[in-house]
Every structure is written in C-alpha cells, then in structure tokens.
XYZ file of C-alpha atoms in Angstrom:
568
model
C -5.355 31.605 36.629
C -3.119 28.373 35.049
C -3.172 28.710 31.405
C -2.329 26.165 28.753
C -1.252 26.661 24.856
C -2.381 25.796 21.952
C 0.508 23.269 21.280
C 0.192 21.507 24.216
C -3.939 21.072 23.799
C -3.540 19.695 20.745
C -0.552 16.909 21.286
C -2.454 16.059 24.243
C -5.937 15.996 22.520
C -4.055 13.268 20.262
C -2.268 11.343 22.589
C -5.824 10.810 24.416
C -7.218 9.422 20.559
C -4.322 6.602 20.796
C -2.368 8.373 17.858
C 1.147 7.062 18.325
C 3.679 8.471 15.126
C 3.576 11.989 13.703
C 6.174 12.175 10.484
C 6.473 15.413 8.630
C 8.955 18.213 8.044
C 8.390 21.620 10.464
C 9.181 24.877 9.964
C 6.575 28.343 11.012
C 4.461 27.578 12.922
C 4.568 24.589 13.845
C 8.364 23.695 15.314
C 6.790 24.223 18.188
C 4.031 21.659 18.099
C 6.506 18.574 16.902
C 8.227 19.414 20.235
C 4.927 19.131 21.825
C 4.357 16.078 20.263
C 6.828 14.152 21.821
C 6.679 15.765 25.261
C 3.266 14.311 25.592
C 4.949 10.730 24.302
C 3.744 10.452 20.655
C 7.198 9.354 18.357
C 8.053 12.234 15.671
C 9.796 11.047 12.622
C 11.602 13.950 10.492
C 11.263 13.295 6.997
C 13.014 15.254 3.807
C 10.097 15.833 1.740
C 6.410 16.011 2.570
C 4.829 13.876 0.156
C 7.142 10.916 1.789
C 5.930 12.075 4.691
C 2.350 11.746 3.842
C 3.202 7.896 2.590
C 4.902 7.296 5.837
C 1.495 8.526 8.320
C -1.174 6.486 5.805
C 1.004 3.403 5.584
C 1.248 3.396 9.617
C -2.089 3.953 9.176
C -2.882 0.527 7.496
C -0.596 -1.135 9.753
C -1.824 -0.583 12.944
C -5.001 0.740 12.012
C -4.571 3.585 13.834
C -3.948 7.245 11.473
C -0.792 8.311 11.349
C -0.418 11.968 11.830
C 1.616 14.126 8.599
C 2.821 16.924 10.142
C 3.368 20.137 7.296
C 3.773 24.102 7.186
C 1.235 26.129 5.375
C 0.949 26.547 1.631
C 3.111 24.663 -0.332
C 4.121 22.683 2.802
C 0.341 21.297 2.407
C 0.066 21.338 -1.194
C 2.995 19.371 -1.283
C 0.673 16.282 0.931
C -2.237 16.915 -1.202
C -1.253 14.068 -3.242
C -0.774 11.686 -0.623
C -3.986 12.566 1.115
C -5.266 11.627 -2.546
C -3.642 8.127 -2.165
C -4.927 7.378 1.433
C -8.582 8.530 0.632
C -8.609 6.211 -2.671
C -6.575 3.637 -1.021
C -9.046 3.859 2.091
C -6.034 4.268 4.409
C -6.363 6.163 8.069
C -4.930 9.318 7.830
C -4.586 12.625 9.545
C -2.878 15.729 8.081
C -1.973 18.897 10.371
C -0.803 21.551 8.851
C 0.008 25.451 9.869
C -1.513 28.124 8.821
C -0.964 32.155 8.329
C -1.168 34.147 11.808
C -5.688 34.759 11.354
C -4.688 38.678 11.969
C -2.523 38.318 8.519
C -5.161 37.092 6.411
C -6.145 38.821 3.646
C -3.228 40.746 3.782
C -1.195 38.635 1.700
C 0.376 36.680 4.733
C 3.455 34.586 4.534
C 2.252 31.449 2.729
C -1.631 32.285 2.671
C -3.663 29.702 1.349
C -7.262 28.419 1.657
C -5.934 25.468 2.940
C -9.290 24.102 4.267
C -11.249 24.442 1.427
C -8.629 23.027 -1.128
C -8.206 20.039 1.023
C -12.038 18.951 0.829
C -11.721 16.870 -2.194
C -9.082 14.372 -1.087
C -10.501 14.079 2.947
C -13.838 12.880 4.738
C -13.068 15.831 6.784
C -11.345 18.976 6.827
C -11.987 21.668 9.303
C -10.237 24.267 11.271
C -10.389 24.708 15.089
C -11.798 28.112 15.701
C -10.576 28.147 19.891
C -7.918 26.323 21.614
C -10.880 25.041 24.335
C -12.797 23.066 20.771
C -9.187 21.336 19.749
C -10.070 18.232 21.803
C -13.729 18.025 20.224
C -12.193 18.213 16.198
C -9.135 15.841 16.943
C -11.596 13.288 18.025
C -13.730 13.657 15.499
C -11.148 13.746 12.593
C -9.773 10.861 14.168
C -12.871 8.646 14.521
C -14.153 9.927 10.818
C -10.571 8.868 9.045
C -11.135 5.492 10.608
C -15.112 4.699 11.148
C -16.674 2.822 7.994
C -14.411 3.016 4.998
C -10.909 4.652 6.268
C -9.682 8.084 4.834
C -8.349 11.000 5.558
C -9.034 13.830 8.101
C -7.455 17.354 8.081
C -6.938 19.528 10.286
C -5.979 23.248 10.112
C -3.947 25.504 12.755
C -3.443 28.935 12.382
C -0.103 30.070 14.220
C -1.640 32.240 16.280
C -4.011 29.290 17.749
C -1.241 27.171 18.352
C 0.988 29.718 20.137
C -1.742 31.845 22.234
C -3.166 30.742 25.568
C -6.339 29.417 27.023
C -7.331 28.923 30.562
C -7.051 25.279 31.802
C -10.397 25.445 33.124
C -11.977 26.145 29.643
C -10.426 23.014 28.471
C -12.602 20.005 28.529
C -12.034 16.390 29.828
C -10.406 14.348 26.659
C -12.354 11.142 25.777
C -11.697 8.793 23.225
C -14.261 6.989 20.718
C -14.351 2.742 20.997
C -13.048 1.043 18.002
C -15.058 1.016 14.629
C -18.291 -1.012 15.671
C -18.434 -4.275 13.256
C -21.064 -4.291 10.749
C -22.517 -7.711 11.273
C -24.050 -9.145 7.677
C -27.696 -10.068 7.168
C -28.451 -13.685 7.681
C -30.812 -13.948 4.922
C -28.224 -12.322 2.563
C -25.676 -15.117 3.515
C -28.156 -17.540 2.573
C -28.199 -16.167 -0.589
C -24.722 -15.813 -0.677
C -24.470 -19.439 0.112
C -26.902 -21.117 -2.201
C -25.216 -19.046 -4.708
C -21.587 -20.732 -4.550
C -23.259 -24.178 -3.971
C -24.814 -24.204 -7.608
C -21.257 -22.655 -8.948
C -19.494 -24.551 -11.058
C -16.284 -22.647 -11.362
C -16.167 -20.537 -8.439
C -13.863 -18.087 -7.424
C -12.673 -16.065 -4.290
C -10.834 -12.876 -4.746
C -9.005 -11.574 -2.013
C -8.700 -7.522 -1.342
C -6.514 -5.808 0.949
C -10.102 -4.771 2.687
C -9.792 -8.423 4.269
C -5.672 -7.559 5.594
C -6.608 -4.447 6.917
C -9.491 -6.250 8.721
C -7.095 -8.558 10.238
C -9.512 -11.296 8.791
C -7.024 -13.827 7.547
C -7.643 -16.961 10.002
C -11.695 -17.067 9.176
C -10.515 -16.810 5.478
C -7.613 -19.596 5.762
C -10.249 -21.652 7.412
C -12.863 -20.923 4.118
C -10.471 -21.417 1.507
C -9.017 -24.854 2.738
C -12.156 -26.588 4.397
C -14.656 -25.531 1.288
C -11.362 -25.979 -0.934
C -12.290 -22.621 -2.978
C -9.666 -21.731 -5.467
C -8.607 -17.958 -4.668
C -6.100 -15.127 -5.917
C -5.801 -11.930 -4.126
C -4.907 -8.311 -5.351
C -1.791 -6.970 -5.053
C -2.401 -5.943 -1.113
C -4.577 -8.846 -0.226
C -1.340 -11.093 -0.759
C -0.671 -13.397 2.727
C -4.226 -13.007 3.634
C -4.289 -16.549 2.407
C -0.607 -17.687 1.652
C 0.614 -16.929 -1.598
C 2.177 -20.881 -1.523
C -1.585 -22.051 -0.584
C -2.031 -25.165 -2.932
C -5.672 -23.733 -3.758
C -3.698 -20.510 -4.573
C -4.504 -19.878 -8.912
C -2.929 -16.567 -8.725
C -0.308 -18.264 -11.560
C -3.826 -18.963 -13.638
C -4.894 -15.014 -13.209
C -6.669 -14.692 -16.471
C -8.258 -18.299 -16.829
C -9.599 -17.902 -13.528
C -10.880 -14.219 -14.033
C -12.548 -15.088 -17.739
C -14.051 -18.143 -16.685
C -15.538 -18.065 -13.445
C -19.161 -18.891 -13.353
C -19.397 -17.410 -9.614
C -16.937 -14.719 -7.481
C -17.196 -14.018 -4.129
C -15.303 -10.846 -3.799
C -13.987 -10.460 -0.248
C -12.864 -6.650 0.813
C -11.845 -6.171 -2.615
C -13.718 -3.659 -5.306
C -13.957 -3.709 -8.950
C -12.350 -0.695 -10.467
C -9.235 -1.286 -13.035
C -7.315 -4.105 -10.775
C -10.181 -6.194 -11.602
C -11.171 -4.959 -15.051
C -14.433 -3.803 -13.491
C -15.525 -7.065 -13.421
C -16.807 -6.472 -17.209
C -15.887 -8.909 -20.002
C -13.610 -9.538 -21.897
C -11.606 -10.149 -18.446
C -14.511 -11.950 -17.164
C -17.263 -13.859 -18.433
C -20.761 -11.945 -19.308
C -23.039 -14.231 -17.215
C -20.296 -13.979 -13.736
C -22.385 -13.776 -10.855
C -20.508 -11.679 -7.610
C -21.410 -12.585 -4.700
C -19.736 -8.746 -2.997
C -19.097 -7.946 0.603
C -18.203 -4.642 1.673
C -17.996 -2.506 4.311
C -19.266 0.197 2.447
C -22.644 0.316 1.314
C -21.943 2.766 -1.584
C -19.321 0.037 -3.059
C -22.419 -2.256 -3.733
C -22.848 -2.762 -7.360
C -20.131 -0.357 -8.972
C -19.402 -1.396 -12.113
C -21.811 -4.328 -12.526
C -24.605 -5.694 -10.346
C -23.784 -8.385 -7.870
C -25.920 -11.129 -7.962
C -25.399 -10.835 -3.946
C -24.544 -7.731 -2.006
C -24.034 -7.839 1.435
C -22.533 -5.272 3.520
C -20.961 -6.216 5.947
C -17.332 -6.666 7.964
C -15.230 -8.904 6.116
C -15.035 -11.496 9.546
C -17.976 -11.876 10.736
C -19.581 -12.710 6.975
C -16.636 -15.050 6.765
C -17.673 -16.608 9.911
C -21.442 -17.091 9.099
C -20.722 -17.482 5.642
C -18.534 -21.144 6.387
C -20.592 -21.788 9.509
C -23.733 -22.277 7.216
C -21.295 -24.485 4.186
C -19.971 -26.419 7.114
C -23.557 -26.913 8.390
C -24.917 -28.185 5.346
C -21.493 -29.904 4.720
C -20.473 -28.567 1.497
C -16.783 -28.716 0.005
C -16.102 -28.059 -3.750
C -14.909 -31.017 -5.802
C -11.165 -31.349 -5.755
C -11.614 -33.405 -9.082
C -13.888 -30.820 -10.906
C -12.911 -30.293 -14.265
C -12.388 -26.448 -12.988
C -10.288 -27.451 -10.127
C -7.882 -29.859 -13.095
C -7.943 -26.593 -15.594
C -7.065 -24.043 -13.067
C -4.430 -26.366 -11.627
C -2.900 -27.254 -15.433
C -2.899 -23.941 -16.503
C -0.960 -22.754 -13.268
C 1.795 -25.389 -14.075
C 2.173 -24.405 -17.607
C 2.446 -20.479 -16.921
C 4.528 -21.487 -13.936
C 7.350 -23.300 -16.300
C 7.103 -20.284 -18.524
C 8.092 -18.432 -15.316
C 10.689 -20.611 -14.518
C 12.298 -20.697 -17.453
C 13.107 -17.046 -17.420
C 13.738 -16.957 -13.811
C 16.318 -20.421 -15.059
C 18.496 -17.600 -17.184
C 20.929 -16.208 -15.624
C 22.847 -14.618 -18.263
C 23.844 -10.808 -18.122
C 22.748 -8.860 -17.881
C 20.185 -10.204 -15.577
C 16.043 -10.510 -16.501
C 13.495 -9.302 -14.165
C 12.836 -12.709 -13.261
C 15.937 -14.153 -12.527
C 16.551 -11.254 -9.724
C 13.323 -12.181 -8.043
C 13.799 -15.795 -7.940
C 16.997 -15.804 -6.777
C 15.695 -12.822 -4.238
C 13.294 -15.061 -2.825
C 15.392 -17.644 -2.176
C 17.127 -15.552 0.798
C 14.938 -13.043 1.671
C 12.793 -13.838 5.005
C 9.459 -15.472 4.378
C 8.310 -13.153 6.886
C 9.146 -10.021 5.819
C 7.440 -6.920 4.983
C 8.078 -6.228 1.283
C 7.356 -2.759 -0.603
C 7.683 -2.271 -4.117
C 7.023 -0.037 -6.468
C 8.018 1.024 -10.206
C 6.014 -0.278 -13.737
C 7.788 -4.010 -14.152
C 9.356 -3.592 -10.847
C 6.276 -3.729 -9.068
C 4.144 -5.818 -11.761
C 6.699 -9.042 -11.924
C 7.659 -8.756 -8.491
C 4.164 -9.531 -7.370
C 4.153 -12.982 -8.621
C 7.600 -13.730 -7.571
C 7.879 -12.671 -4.260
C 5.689 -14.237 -2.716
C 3.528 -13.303 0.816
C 2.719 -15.509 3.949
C 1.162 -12.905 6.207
C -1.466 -10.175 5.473
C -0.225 -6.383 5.405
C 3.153 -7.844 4.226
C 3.006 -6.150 1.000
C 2.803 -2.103 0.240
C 2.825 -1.114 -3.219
C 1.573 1.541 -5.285
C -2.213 0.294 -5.053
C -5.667 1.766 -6.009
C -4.064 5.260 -7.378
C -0.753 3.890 -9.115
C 1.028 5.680 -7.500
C 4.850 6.647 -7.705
C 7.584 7.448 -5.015
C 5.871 5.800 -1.981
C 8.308 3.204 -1.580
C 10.352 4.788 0.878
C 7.923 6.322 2.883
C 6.492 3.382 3.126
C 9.508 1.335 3.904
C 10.522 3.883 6.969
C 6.370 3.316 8.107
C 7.066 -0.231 7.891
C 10.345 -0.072 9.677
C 9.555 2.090 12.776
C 6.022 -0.548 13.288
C 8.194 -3.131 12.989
C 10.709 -2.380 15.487
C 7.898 -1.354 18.076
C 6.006 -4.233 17.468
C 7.970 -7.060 15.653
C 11.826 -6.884 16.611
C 13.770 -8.195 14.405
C 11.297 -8.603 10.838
C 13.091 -7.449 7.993
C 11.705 -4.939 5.504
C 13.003 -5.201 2.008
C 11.856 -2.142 -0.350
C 12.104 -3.199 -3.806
C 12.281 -0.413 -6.173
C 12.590 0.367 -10.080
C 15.264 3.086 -10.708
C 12.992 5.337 -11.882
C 10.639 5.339 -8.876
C 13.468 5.903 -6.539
C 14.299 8.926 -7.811
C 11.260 10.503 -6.926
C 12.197 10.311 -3.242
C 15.523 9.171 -2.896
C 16.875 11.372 -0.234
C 14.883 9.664 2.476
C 17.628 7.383 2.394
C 19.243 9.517 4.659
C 15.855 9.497 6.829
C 16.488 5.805 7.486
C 20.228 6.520 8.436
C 19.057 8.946 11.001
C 16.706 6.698 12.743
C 19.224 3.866 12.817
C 16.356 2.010 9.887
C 17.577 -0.890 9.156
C 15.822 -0.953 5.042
C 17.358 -2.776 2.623
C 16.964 -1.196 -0.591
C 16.833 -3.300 -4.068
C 17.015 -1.047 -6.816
C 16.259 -2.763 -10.110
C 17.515 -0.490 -12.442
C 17.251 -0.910 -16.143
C 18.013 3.128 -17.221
C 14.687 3.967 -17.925
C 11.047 3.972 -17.198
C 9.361 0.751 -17.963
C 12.550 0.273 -20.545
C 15.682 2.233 -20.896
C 18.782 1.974 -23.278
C 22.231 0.488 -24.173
C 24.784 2.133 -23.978
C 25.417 2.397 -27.896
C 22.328 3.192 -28.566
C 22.014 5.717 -25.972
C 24.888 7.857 -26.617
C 24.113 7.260 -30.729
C 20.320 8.767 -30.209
C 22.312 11.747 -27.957
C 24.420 12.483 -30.675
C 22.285 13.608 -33.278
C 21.075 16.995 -31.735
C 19.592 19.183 -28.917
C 19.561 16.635 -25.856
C 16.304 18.251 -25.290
C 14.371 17.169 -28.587
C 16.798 13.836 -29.377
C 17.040 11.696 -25.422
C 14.129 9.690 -25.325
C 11.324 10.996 -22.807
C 11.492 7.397 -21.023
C 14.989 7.133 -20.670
C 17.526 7.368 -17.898
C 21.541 7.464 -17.043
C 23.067 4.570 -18.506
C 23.841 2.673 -15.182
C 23.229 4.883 -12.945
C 25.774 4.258 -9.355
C 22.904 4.284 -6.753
C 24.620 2.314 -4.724
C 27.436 5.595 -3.861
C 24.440 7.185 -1.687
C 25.442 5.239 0.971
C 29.401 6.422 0.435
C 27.313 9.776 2.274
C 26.853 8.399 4.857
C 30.529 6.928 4.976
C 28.675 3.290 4.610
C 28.771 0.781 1.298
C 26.302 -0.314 -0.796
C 26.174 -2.770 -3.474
C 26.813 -2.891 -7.052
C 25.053 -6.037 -8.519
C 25.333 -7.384 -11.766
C 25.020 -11.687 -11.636
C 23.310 -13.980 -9.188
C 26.006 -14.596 -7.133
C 26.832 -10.820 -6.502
C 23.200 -10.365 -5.476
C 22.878 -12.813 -2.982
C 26.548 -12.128 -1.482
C 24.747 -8.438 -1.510
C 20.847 -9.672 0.227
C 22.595 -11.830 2.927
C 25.195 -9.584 4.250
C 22.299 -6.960 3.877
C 19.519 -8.954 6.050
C 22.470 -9.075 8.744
C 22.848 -5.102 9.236
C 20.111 -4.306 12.423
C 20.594 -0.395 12.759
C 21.275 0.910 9.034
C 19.672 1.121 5.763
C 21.414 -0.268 2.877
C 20.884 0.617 -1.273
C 21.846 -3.075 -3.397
C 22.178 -1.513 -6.847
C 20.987 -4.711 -9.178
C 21.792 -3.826 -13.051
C 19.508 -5.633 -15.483
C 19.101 -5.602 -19.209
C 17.383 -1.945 -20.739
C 15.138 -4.159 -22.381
C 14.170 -7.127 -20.152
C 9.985 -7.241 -19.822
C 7.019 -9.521 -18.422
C 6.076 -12.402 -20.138
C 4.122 -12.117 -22.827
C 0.761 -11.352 -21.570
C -2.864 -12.958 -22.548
C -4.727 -9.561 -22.114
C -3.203 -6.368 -21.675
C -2.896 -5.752 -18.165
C -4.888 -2.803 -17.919
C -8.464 -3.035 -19.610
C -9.020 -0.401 -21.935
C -11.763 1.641 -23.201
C -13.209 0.913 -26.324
C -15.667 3.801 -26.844
C-alpha cells in the first residue's frame, strides 16, 4: 500500500491554499518539513532570529494578501514569534505560524522543549489548533488559512508534533485538497449610504481619514476618484499613506491637528480610532464631530465614541456607492470654503516651519535635513520601511508615498525591530512581482539593534535593501561625546550611563566589511546623497548608509502631544 508522510501532506496541503513564502529558522523537528516546503514549490527564506521571521510572513501577508507562513521549533522557538503573532493579530495582518512540537509519546515526561504551545498561542490568533492525524492536515491548513484572512485578517496557528510530521499515512486516507474562494465582499447597506451621504452634504468642515484598511483592500482608485471629484480634504495614518498621494493638493496631512480638532464631520475609511487617532475624543477633536465609520468589521462599530453613521461594509464597494450617489445628486465641496482657505493656510505655515529645518544643513545634521535631502533621490516609487521613535515619527511627513502598501512601519502595536523583517518581506515581493522597485528601510540606531543580524539574511538572498540608519546614540535622544564620557566617569557604569543612551557614534556601517562589501559613513548632505545614489544602483546586495546626526536633534515643536494621554 503507497504511503505518504506527514511532511509532505502538509507542504502540499499549503501549496493547494495558494501560500507562496515560508520564512523561519528550523531545527527538530521540522528540518525536514522546510525541505518539503520547497519540493512542493513554496520559496523558504532562512532567517537569524524568529521574531524577524514572524515580521517577514505578516508583512508578505499585507502585501499580497495572502499569509505568509513563520516557520519555528517548539518552545522557545515559538515563544520567541509570540510577539509577532501579537503584531499581525492587532495590526490585522494574514498570518500563519507552524511550529514543532515534542514527539506526543514524550509528553508529560518532560520532553525536549515541552510546551503547551496551543493553548499559550490562543490569545494572539483567531485560531490555534493541532492536527490530531496526518489524513485531517489538509482540513486545518485550509481552515487556518481561510480564518487568518476571512473578515478582519489575523493570525492562524498551527501545531505539529514530530512524530506527526515524520510517521506515515496511507495515500488513500488522504483526501482531495480544495481551496476556499477569496474573502466574499461585504457589500454596504444602501440606506446606510444615504445616511452617510446626507451626512457630509450638511458638513461644513469635513474630513476623510485614510487607514491602511483601504491599502490592504487595494481600494485606492475609487478613493482617488472621491477625494478629487467631491474635492474632500483627507490625511491618512501612517499605513494608509499613497492610498491617495501624499503630494495630492487636497492632501492636509501638513494641517494634522487643525484638521483633527476642527472637523465638523469625518468619514473614516478602513481606519479605527484607538491612540493614532486620539480615540476620536476631544481635545484632539471637537466634542460635537460626527463619524461617518466604515468597517469591515462589525465589532469596530462605535469603539471609542458613537458614529453618527456606521456602516459595515468593504472599503470599495461603499466607496463606489458612496460617490455614485454625490455624483448623482451632483455635489462637490466648496473649494473657496472658509475650511478649505484655513486648512490650506495652516498647511503652508507648518510647511515653512518644516522647511526651514529641513533648509539647515549644518553638522551635525537635523532629522529633517536627512529626509529632505533623502527624498530628493530616493524613487517615488519605492517601498519605504521605517521604524525607531523620531525616526519613524518625522520621517512620515517627509518621505512622502504615491502608492498604497508603500509604507511599513511599526503600526497599531508600536512596535520595535520589524524593520528588517519587513524590508527582506518587501524585497523578495518585490522581485517576484515588481523587478526592479527599490526598498529603502529607514531605521533609528536604536531599533536596528534589535535585529541587526538579518543583514546578513539579505546578503544571502542576493536582497538588494538599502539600509539608512539615523543614528543619534540613543533612544529618542542620545549624548555628546563630552558629556557622555563626563556622566561615565563619575561611577559604576551600571547606576551612572543613562538608561536611554547609546555608543557615541556607533560604526554600523563596518557590518557590511563581513561580508567583504562597504557601507557608508555619512555625516553632511553631500556624503549622503553620494551614499543613496550609488546605493539605489546595487541590484543583488544589501547595503547599511550610516547617517550621523546631532544627540539632540527632535520634531518640531508640537501643538498637542502626540500621544493623547489619560487624565483620570
């Protein structure tokens, strides 16, 4: 009788479900199944630590909208992704974690890396279950793939005991594969647009926010056509940039706070109101603000506040019945409204405050001036992940997006060392799918360090990343020199270096010297854009551009502080 393993069930079971990148580091027992993977045709990317790995799968995930697959060994080799999985699930990214597990006949027994790796994964997944016969892989593959990406996206896990993987089953207890249609569209009510559209009629200063729900929905050309033919002024959060160019003239994204606090009505497109948007509560935005929210999640309705209109819905086909019915009744907001002449003064006076510190180019350099003169080279194009405090936060507005899912950042959890993962994500979609797009990672010094080494990931697979380390010696600020070594010399390093301080001028750029490449030391204008343009001409290796700025260069003094605080 023909028998088939474990292994080769389960890399077939999801092939069949479209998956098409596993990334993940192997060891017991699963070696075995990353060969498998690839024999049945789905691309295995080795990383050097599994939490990168987890940011690679989720943000392939949200870029093809297909879940990536993290690949891990038991215990810690899981517990390691757990805060990943965390990331995709509040991020509502498509993910799928596999992980080993003790041989079933070891359990209990204190088995090599024993963990209840099932239960402990519940809280960060929509699923988590463990295959309890080779012949019911197909049937949990399929559904952990169609749960982590049916209605709001999130995780799946899956759990493989050793023996499972390695033991046999007959073929002919195996059933047929089949794969699940795409996520049906959630169509929106018609009366509820009508709402929706009376609503921003009577508005006097409306709004439209822009959430990366709307990029991962691939809904950009229905919004484009909103925004310019009603002539809405918009901004978008930090992942719903190039949904609607960032260089759109009805863009206010430069007014941020005006147009939050003022807005009389907000139509809130894929986007939710947790502590990007303040929770839509004053003082950030006015008492009497009436959202108009679409979602596709029903339990997203009214959190926080309740919308004056909440419709679920996909984000495209509201957009389209939403501007069919303006169109039809041949609405278009005033371009001379005394809202459209505030919005648009305000966004030239924060703009020349901008400029003016973009304008210095002393040394050592100001956040500001490196973006400026970073956008001036960089592709418009190209895929752009940042993360670090000011890093991230001033990069935003200056480097700007034309295209939706051109921007990964930290997002909804804040959180640190996904820049690299996400880079070598962004790098192995773009060379299957867009040959020749440059991704540019954009990192603070002290969020590289948390994963680093996956510099030599990129080298490997012939990644061509450039790598912009902004590094002021510390996290949010660091030191000078003098000061630094004058704090160190009073005592016990230990109770005397400042918690939020790093190496004076630290040589990133010598990683590369591993790898018997260069990188780049940058500390003026010139230097930097010598660095970015022989950089954007390397096609099969990464490249770190070491940019040294002052300890103590900041944003711009802000209005509000940018995170809303309690006040209980």
């Amino acid at each position: 009788m023909a028998t088939v393993q474990g292994i080769t069930v389960l890399a077939e079971a999801l092939k069949a479900q479209g998956i098409e990148y596993a990334f993940g580091i192997v060891g017991i027992p699963v070696i075995e199944l990353s060969m498998a993977l690839q024999q049945a045709g789905i691309k295995y990317i080795g990383m050097r630590n599994e939490q990168a790995a987890c940011y690679a799968a989720q943000a392939i995930g949200y870029l093809t909208g297909k879940p990536g697959v993290c690949l891990v060994v038991a215990g810690p080799g899981l517990l390691h992704v757990t805060g990943g999985m965390a990331n995709a699930q509040v991020n509502c990214w498509p993910l799928l974690v596999i992980a080993g597990a003790s041989f079933q006949d070891h359990e209990g027994l204190g088995a090599f890396q024993e963990f209840p790796q099932v239960e402990a994964s519940r809280p960060y997944c929509k699923y988590s279950a463990r295959p309890p016969s080779i012949p019911l892989i197909p049937l949990h593959v399929e559904k952990a793939v169609r749960l982590a990406t049916y209605g709001r996206p999130g995780v799946s896990y899956l759990d493989f005991p050793g023996n499972l993987l390695l033991s046999n089953a007959p073929m002919s207890a195996i059933p047929d594969q089949y794969s699940h249609p795409s996520p049906p569209l959630i169509y929106p009510d018609h009366d509820a647009i009508s709402e929706a559209v009376k609503l921003l009629k009577s508005a006097k200063r409306p709004l439209v926010i822009v959430g990366k729900g709307s990029a991962y929905a691939r809904a950009e050309n229905p919004i484009r056509r909103l925004i310019d033919e009603i002539n809405l002024p918009f901004i978008a959060t930090p992942m719903g940039k190039g949904v609607v160019p960032d260089s759109s003239a009805r863009s206010v994204q430069s007014a941020r706070s005006l147009a939050l606090q003022k807005a009389d009505v907000i139509l809130l497109l894929g986007a939710r109101l947790n502590w990007i948007l303040h929770f839509g509560r004053p003082p950030r935005f006015a008492a009497d603000v009436k959202f108009i929210q679409v979602d596709l999640s029903a339990e997203e309705m009214h959190n926080s506040v309740r919308s004056a209109v909440a419709v679920q819905s996909d984000i495209l086909p509201f957009v389209d019945h939403f501007l069919e019915q303006l169109n039809g009744q041949n609405y278009q907001f005033d371009n001379n409204s005394d809202w459209w002449k505030s919005l648009k003064q305000k966004c030239e006076a924060n703009q020349k405050t901008v400029q003016s510190f973009a304008k210095n180019v002393s040394t050592p350099l100001n956040y500001y001036a490196v973006f400026h003169h970073m956008q001036e080279i960089i592709p418009k194009d190209a895929i752009i992940v940042s993360e670090g405090a000011n890093t991230m936060d001033i990069g935003r507005s200056m480097l700007l997006n034309q295209y939706p899912k051109h921007r990964l950042d930290a997002g909804t959890f804040g959180t640190m060392g996904v820049g690299p993962g996400f880079a070598i994500a962004a790098a192995v979609y773009c060379r299957d799918y867009y040959p020749g797009k440059k991704v540019i990672c954009v990192e603070g010094d002290s969020a590289f360090g948390f994963s680093g080494m996956e510099i030599e990931t990129m080298v490997r697979y012939n990644l061509p990343i450039i790598i912009v380390i902004v590094n002021n010696g510390g996290i949010y600020g660091g030191f000078d020199r003098d000061t630094f070594d004058a704090i160190r010399s009073e005592g016990d390093l230990l109770k005397v270096t400042p918690p939020t301080a790093l190496t004076i001028e630290t040589r990133y750029e010598n990683m590369m010297q591993m790898f018997g490449q260069n990188g780049y030391l940058v500390r003026d204008i010139p230097q930097l854009q010598n660095a970015l343009s022989e950089a954007l001409n390397l096609t099969n290796r990464p490249t770190i551009i070491n940019v040294l700025i002052s300890p103590s260069s900041d944003r711009k003094a802000q209005e509000h502080s940018w995170l809303t605080v309690s006040k209980l």
